[in-house]
Amino acid sequence: MSIGFLLTSLLVVASPGTGVLYTVSMGLSRGARASMVAAAGCTLGIVPHLAIAILGAALAFQANAFAFQLLKYCGAAYLLYMAWNTWRDRSTFEPDQQVAAKSSYKIVMSAIALNLLNPKLPIFFLAFLPQFIAKNDSHMFVRLLELSAIFMLMTLLVFALYGVFASSMRAYVLGRSQVTTWLRRAFALGFVGLSLKLIL
């Protein structure tokens, strides 16, 4: 496992994106437990993309422009849906373990959907992972699985740290309704920005 792979992976994982935004929003609104669930969901969401990349199916997305465009627009539409729900949400940020427990499944499914509908991920992994494998490696498939496992573990840990940090700010956020309103607007606009970025 090269230092170059670990550093590059850390930069990719830690850079703010859809998954980070979603995990942080869960940490602020529902606490540390919900943010951990969101982090796990985001991590699970990259599994299909890694599998596609490992099997070389991402080449089909590059060759078939229509399939790529269709998935891209589905992802952009889902981000806009998330933005709309976040913007119009008027619920208070009150800790309620029972509500959080009941909605864990919904949090995971939303997190998985965010990453599943990102068409850039399979192509990214196809271009990214092989750079850290020797051409004459007789166990290339195993190496790809190892790199993928490390990338997923790093994603889970970094996203969890983001979420736990966000949840630690809840005491400040909960007592200030104006702050929660602006935070929701900021998250909503963030989802819109990511949607436009995906389309463009």
PDB file of C-alpha atoms in Angstrom:
ATOM      1  CA  MET A   1       0.000   0.000   0.000  1.00  0.00           C
ATOM      2  CA  SER A   2       1.762   3.145  -1.218  1.00  0.00           C
ATOM      3  CA  ILE A   3       1.812   6.468   0.612  1.00  0.00           C
ATOM      4  CA  GLY A   4       0.769   8.082  -2.662  1.00  0.00           C
ATOM      5  CA  PHE A   5      -2.457   6.063  -2.758  1.00  0.00           C
ATOM      6  CA  LEU A   6      -3.292   6.835   0.873  1.00  0.00           C
ATOM      7  CA  LEU A   7      -2.672  10.577   0.499  1.00  0.00           C
ATOM      8  CA  THR A   8      -4.553  10.817  -2.788  1.00  0.00           C
ATOM      9  CA  SER A   9      -7.472   8.841  -1.376  1.00  0.00           C
ATOM     10  CA  LEU A  10      -7.565  11.060   1.716  1.00  0.00           C
ATOM     11  CA  LEU A  11      -7.712  14.195  -0.435  1.00  0.00           C
ATOM     12  CA  VAL A  12     -10.498  12.732  -2.577  1.00  0.00           C
ATOM     13  CA  VAL A  13     -12.536  11.521   0.404  1.00  0.00           C
ATOM     14  CA  ALA A  14     -12.077  14.641   2.537  1.00  0.00           C
ATOM     15  CA  SER A  15     -12.949  17.118  -0.219  1.00  0.00           C
ATOM     16  CA  PRO A  16     -16.478  18.472   0.353  1.00  0.00           C
ATOM     17  CA  GLY A  17     -19.046  16.806  -1.858  1.00  0.00           C
ATOM     18  CA  THR A  18     -22.514  15.303  -1.819  1.00  0.00           C
ATOM     19  CA  GLY A  19     -21.725  12.636   0.783  1.00  0.00           C
ATOM     20  CA  VAL A  20     -19.955  15.043   3.126  1.00  0.00           C
ATOM     21  CA  LEU A  21     -22.788  17.551   2.840  1.00  0.00           C
ATOM     22  CA  TYR A  22     -25.401  14.913   3.617  1.00  0.00           C
ATOM     23  CA  THR A  23     -23.448  13.469   6.567  1.00  0.00           C
ATOM     24  CA  VAL A  24     -22.868  16.904   8.087  1.00  0.00           C
ATOM     25  CA  SER A  25     -26.543  17.813   7.700  1.00  0.00           C
ATOM     26  CA  MET A  26     -27.537  14.599   9.501  1.00  0.00           C
ATOM     27  CA  GLY A  27     -25.034  15.339  12.277  1.00  0.00           C
ATOM     28  CA  LEU A  28     -26.465  18.804  12.826  1.00  0.00           C
ATOM     29  CA  SER A  29     -30.120  17.864  12.575  1.00  0.00           C
ATOM     30  CA  ARG A  30     -30.211  14.440  14.250  1.00  0.00           C
ATOM     31  CA  GLY A  31     -26.959  13.982  16.116  1.00  0.00           C
ATOM     32  CA  ALA A  32     -23.923  11.718  16.084  1.00  0.00           C
ATOM     33  CA  ARG A  33     -25.837   8.450  15.632  1.00  0.00           C
ATOM     34  CA  ALA A  34     -27.629   9.668  12.519  1.00  0.00           C
ATOM     35  CA  SER A  35     -24.389  11.030  11.067  1.00  0.00           C
ATOM     36  CA  MET A  36     -22.706   7.641  11.579  1.00  0.00           C
ATOM     37  CA  VAL A  37     -25.619   5.954   9.821  1.00  0.00           C
ATOM     38  CA  ALA A  38     -25.325   8.464   6.967  1.00  0.00           C
ATOM     39  CA  ALA A  39     -21.568   7.839   6.722  1.00  0.00           C
ATOM     40  CA  ALA A  40     -22.185   4.097   6.514  1.00  0.00           C
ATOM     41  CA  GLY A  41     -24.825   4.652   3.822  1.00  0.00           C
ATOM     42  CA  CYS A  42     -22.511   6.834   1.750  1.00  0.00           C
ATOM     43  CA  THR A  43     -19.813   4.185   2.025  1.00  0.00           C
ATOM     44  CA  LEU A  44     -22.207   1.442   0.899  1.00  0.00           C
ATOM     45  CA  GLY A  45     -23.238   3.654  -2.009  1.00  0.00           C
ATOM     46  CA  ILE A  46     -19.778   3.457  -3.575  1.00  0.00           C
ATOM     47  CA  VAL A  47     -19.661  -0.363  -3.507  1.00  0.00           C
ATOM     48  CA  PRO A  48     -21.506  -0.820  -6.837  1.00  0.00           C
ATOM     49  CA  HIS A  49     -19.275   1.770  -8.486  1.00  0.00           C
ATOM     50  CA  LEU A  50     -16.150   0.027  -7.259  1.00  0.00           C
ATOM     51  CA  ALA A  51     -17.507  -3.288  -8.538  1.00  0.00           C
ATOM     52  CA  ILE A  52     -18.277  -1.728 -11.913  1.00  0.00           C
ATOM     53  CA  ALA A  53     -14.804  -0.230 -12.119  1.00  0.00           C
ATOM     54  CA  ILE A  54     -13.096  -3.460 -11.119  1.00  0.00           C
ATOM     55  CA  LEU A  55     -15.008  -5.428 -13.717  1.00  0.00           C
ATOM     56  CA  GLY A  56     -14.277  -2.815 -16.368  1.00  0.00           C
ATOM     57  CA  ALA A  57     -17.934  -2.040 -17.005  1.00  0.00           C
ATOM     58  CA  ALA A  58     -17.247   1.675 -16.661  1.00  0.00           C
ATOM     59  CA  LEU A  59     -15.890   1.487 -20.199  1.00  0.00           C
ATOM     60  CA  ALA A  60     -19.476   0.942 -21.313  1.00  0.00           C
ATOM     61  CA  PHE A  61     -20.457   4.281 -19.794  1.00  0.00           C
ATOM     62  CA  GLN A  62     -17.674   5.974 -21.723  1.00  0.00           C
ATOM     63  CA  ALA A  63     -18.668   4.247 -24.942  1.00  0.00           C
ATOM     64  CA  ASN A  64     -22.411   4.733 -24.465  1.00  0.00           C
ATOM     65  CA  ALA A  65     -23.024   8.465 -24.135  1.00  0.00           C
ATOM     66  CA  PHE A  66     -26.776   8.012 -23.663  1.00  0.00           C
ATOM     67  CA  ALA A  67     -26.372   5.745 -20.607  1.00  0.00           C
ATOM     68  CA  PHE A  68     -23.940   8.179 -19.022  1.00  0.00           C
ATOM     69  CA  GLN A  69     -26.191  11.189 -19.685  1.00  0.00           C
ATOM     70  CA  LEU A  70     -29.264   9.383 -18.366  1.00  0.00           C
ATOM     71  CA  LEU A  71     -27.585   8.442 -15.090  1.00  0.00           C
ATOM     72  CA  LYS A  72     -26.116  11.911 -14.769  1.00  0.00           C
ATOM     73  CA  TYR A  73     -29.496  13.618 -15.090  1.00  0.00           C
ATOM     74  CA  CYS A  74     -31.103  11.165 -12.658  1.00  0.00           C
ATOM     75  CA  GLY A  75     -28.417  12.059 -10.138  1.00  0.00           C
ATOM     76  CA  ALA A  76     -28.882  15.783 -10.726  1.00  0.00           C
ATOM     77  CA  ALA A  77     -32.653  15.428 -10.313  1.00  0.00           C
ATOM     78  CA  TYR A  78     -32.217  13.569  -7.032  1.00  0.00           C
ATOM     79  CA  LEU A  79     -29.917  16.308  -5.708  1.00  0.00           C
ATOM     80  CA  LEU A  80     -32.541  18.915  -6.611  1.00  0.00           C
ATOM     81  CA  TYR A  81     -35.134  16.803  -4.787  1.00  0.00           C
ATOM     82  CA  MET A  82     -32.874  16.781  -1.712  1.00  0.00           C
ATOM     83  CA  ALA A  83     -32.438  20.553  -2.030  1.00  0.00           C
ATOM     84  CA  TRP A  84     -36.210  21.101  -2.215  1.00  0.00           C
ATOM     85  CA  ASN A  85     -36.890  18.934   0.839  1.00  0.00           C
ATOM     86  CA  THR A  86     -34.133  20.654   2.815  1.00  0.00           C
ATOM     87  CA  TRP A  87     -35.292  24.158   1.875  1.00  0.00           C
ATOM     88  CA  ARG A  88     -38.933  23.582   2.819  1.00  0.00           C
ATOM     89  CA  ASP A  89     -38.188  21.652   6.021  1.00  0.00           C
ATOM     90  CA  ARG A  90     -39.520  23.595   9.012  1.00  0.00           C
ATOM     91  CA  SER A  91     -39.065  20.989  11.731  1.00  0.00           C
ATOM     92  CA  THR A  92     -37.087  21.899  14.813  1.00  0.00           C
ATOM     93  CA  PHE A  93     -33.698  20.375  15.553  1.00  0.00           C
ATOM     94  CA  GLU A  94     -34.723  18.572  18.724  1.00  0.00           C
ATOM     95  CA  PRO A  95     -32.957  15.412  19.928  1.00  0.00           C
ATOM     96  CA  ASP A  96     -35.381  12.507  19.772  1.00  0.00           C
ATOM     97  CA  GLN A  97     -33.781   9.070  19.875  1.00  0.00           C
ATOM     98  CA  GLN A  98     -37.031   7.301  18.980  1.00  0.00           C
ATOM     99  CA  VAL A  99     -37.522   9.321  15.806  1.00  0.00           C
ATOM    100  CA  ALA A 100     -33.853   8.897  14.881  1.00  0.00           C
ATOM    101  CA  ALA A 101     -34.071   5.130  15.351  1.00  0.00           C
ATOM    102  CA  LYS A 102     -37.145   4.847  13.157  1.00  0.00           C
ATOM    103  CA  SER A 103     -35.590   6.850  10.357  1.00  0.00           C
ATOM    104  CA  SER A 104     -32.211   5.089  10.222  1.00  0.00           C
ATOM    105  CA  TYR A 105     -33.322   3.008   7.237  1.00  0.00           C
ATOM    106  CA  LYS A 106     -34.437   6.138   5.405  1.00  0.00           C
ATOM    107  CA  ILE A 107     -31.122   7.873   6.153  1.00  0.00           C
ATOM    108  CA  VAL A 108     -29.123   4.916   4.821  1.00  0.00           C
ATOM    109  CA  MET A 109     -31.224   4.603   1.662  1.00  0.00           C
ATOM    110  CA  SER A 110     -30.945   8.335   0.919  1.00  0.00           C
ATOM    111  CA  ALA A 111     -27.168   8.208   1.422  1.00  0.00           C
ATOM    112  CA  ILE A 112     -26.838   5.162  -0.841  1.00  0.00           C
ATOM    113  CA  ALA A 113     -28.989   6.804  -3.528  1.00  0.00           C
ATOM    114  CA  LEU A 114     -26.806   9.941  -3.488  1.00  0.00           C
ATOM    115  CA  ASN A 115     -23.724   7.947  -4.446  1.00  0.00           C
ATOM    116  CA  LEU A 116     -25.479   5.432  -6.698  1.00  0.00           C
ATOM    117  CA  LEU A 117     -26.733   8.253  -8.910  1.00  0.00           C
ATOM    118  CA  ASN A 118     -23.282   9.762  -9.421  1.00  0.00           C
ATOM    119  CA  PRO A 119     -22.091   8.607 -12.872  1.00  0.00           C
ATOM    120  CA  LYS A 120     -18.599   9.994 -12.360  1.00  0.00           C
ATOM    121  CA  LEU A 121     -17.709   7.499  -9.648  1.00  0.00           C
ATOM    122  CA  PRO A 122     -17.275   4.359 -11.797  1.00  0.00           C
ATOM    123  CA  ILE A 123     -15.166   6.257 -14.319  1.00  0.00           C
ATOM    124  CA  PHE A 124     -13.176   7.875 -11.506  1.00  0.00           C
ATOM    125  CA  PHE A 125     -12.395   4.514  -9.925  1.00  0.00           C
ATOM    126  CA  LEU A 126     -11.508   2.989 -13.281  1.00  0.00           C
ATOM    127  CA  ALA A 127      -8.982   5.773 -13.882  1.00  0.00           C
ATOM    128  CA  PHE A 128      -7.833   6.054 -10.269  1.00  0.00           C
ATOM    129  CA  LEU A 129      -7.256   2.537  -8.943  1.00  0.00           C
ATOM    130  CA  PRO A 130      -5.099   1.037 -11.753  1.00  0.00           C
ATOM    131  CA  GLN A 131      -2.509   3.803 -11.290  1.00  0.00           C
ATOM    132  CA  PHE A 132      -1.396   2.160  -8.059  1.00  0.00           C
ATOM    133  CA  ILE A 133      -1.005  -1.375  -9.418  1.00  0.00           C
ATOM    134  CA  ALA A 134       2.085  -2.704 -11.183  1.00  0.00           C
ATOM    135  CA  LYS A 135       1.468  -3.774 -14.782  1.00  0.00           C
ATOM    136  CA  ASN A 136       3.141  -7.130 -14.187  1.00  0.00           C
ATOM    137  CA  ASP A 137       1.201  -7.861 -10.978  1.00  0.00           C
ATOM    138  CA  SER A 138      -0.085 -11.433 -11.203  1.00  0.00           C
ATOM    139  CA  HIS A 139      -2.754 -10.723  -8.570  1.00  0.00           C
ATOM    140  CA  MET A 140      -4.226  -7.574 -10.078  1.00  0.00           C
ATOM    141  CA  PHE A 141      -7.833  -8.432  -9.167  1.00  0.00           C
ATOM    142  CA  VAL A 142      -6.885  -9.019  -5.530  1.00  0.00           C
ATOM    143  CA  ARG A 143      -4.919  -5.761  -5.433  1.00  0.00           C
ATOM    144  CA  LEU A 144      -7.924  -3.862  -6.809  1.00  0.00           C
ATOM    145  CA  LEU A 145     -10.097  -5.341  -4.071  1.00  0.00           C
ATOM    146  CA  GLU A 146      -7.537  -4.365  -1.423  1.00  0.00           C
ATOM    147  CA  LEU A 147      -7.330  -0.772  -2.698  1.00  0.00           C
ATOM    148  CA  SER A 148     -11.110  -0.577  -2.859  1.00  0.00           C
ATOM    149  CA  ALA A 149     -11.442  -1.825   0.730  1.00  0.00           C
ATOM    150  CA  ILE A 150      -8.940   0.784   1.958  1.00  0.00           C
ATOM    151  CA  PHE A 151     -10.765   3.542   0.056  1.00  0.00           C
ATOM    152  CA  MET A 152     -14.105   2.488   1.560  1.00  0.00           C
ATOM    153  CA  LEU A 153     -12.679   2.330   5.091  1.00  0.00           C
ATOM    154  CA  MET A 154     -11.179   5.783   4.660  1.00  0.00           C
ATOM    155  CA  THR A 155     -14.511   7.103   3.366  1.00  0.00           C
ATOM    156  CA  LEU A 156     -16.349   5.715   6.399  1.00  0.00           C
ATOM    157  CA  LEU A 157     -13.850   7.127   8.909  1.00  0.00           C
ATOM    158  CA  VAL A 158     -13.565  10.604   7.357  1.00  0.00           C
ATOM    159  CA  PHE A 159     -17.317  10.975   6.866  1.00  0.00           C
ATOM    160  CA  ALA A 160     -17.909   9.803  10.447  1.00  0.00           C
ATOM    161  CA  LEU A 161     -15.468  12.439  11.718  1.00  0.00           C
ATOM    162  CA  TYR A 162     -17.294  15.115   9.736  1.00  0.00           C
ATOM    163  CA  GLY A 163     -20.608  13.956  11.176  1.00  0.00           C
ATOM    164  CA  VAL A 164     -19.409  13.732  14.788  1.00  0.00           C
ATOM    165  CA  PHE A 165     -17.900  17.216  14.557  1.00  0.00           C
ATOM    166  CA  ALA A 166     -21.174  18.553  13.136  1.00  0.00           C
ATOM    167  CA  SER A 167     -23.175  16.863  15.899  1.00  0.00           C
ATOM    168  CA  SER A 168     -20.923  18.468  18.523  1.00  0.00           C
ATOM    169  CA  MET A 169     -22.117  21.844  17.217  1.00  0.00           C
ATOM    170  CA  ARG A 170     -25.774  20.960  17.833  1.00  0.00           C
ATOM    171  CA  ALA A 171     -25.874  22.658  21.241  1.00  0.00           C
ATOM    172  CA  TYR A 172     -25.012  25.938  19.538  1.00  0.00           C
ATOM    173  CA  VAL A 173     -27.344  25.355  16.605  1.00  0.00           C
ATOM    174  CA  LEU A 174     -30.384  24.029  18.521  1.00  0.00           C
ATOM    175  CA  GLY A 175     -30.870  27.162  20.573  1.00  0.00           C
ATOM    176  CA  ARG A 176     -30.824  29.539  17.617  1.00  0.00           C
ATOM    177  CA  SER A 177     -33.698  29.211  15.161  1.00  0.00           C
ATOM    178  CA  GLN A 178     -32.157  31.787  12.826  1.00  0.00           C
ATOM    179  CA  VAL A 179     -28.989  29.702  12.587  1.00  0.00           C
ATOM    180  CA  THR A 180     -30.967  26.561  11.734  1.00  0.00           C
ATOM    181  CA  THR A 181     -32.875  28.435   9.024  1.00  0.00           C
ATOM    182  CA  TRP A 182     -29.683  29.681   7.390  1.00  0.00           C
ATOM    183  CA  LEU A 183     -28.046  26.277   7.726  1.00  0.00           C
ATOM    184  CA  ARG A 184     -30.959  24.626   5.914  1.00  0.00           C
ATOM    185  CA  ARG A 185     -30.740  27.232   3.165  1.00  0.00           C
ATOM    186  CA  ALA A 186     -26.989  26.729   2.890  1.00  0.00           C
ATOM    187  CA  PHE A 187     -27.400  22.937   2.616  1.00  0.00           C
ATOM    188  CA  ALA A 188     -30.197  23.338   0.076  1.00  0.00           C
ATOM    189  CA  LEU A 189     -28.096  25.683  -2.050  1.00  0.00           C
ATOM    190  CA  GLY A 190     -25.188  23.271  -1.673  1.00  0.00           C
ATOM    191  CA  PHE A 191     -27.284  20.445  -3.114  1.00  0.00           C
ATOM    192  CA  VAL A 192     -28.373  22.728  -5.993  1.00  0.00           C
ATOM    193  CA  GLY A 193     -24.746  23.639  -6.677  1.00  0.00           C
ATOM    194  CA  LEU A 194     -23.703  19.993  -6.713  1.00  0.00           C
ATOM    195  CA  SER A 195     -26.583  19.204  -9.078  1.00  0.00           C
ATOM    196  CA  LEU A 196     -25.508  21.933 -11.508  1.00  0.00           C
ATOM    197  CA  LYS A 197     -21.898  20.800 -11.244  1.00  0.00           C
ATOM    198  CA  LEU A 198     -22.972  17.242 -12.095  1.00  0.00           C
ATOM    199  CA  ILE A 199     -24.973  18.409 -15.122  1.00  0.00           C
ATOM    200  CA  LEU A 200     -22.149  20.614 -16.418  1.00  0.00           C
TER     201      LEU A 200
END
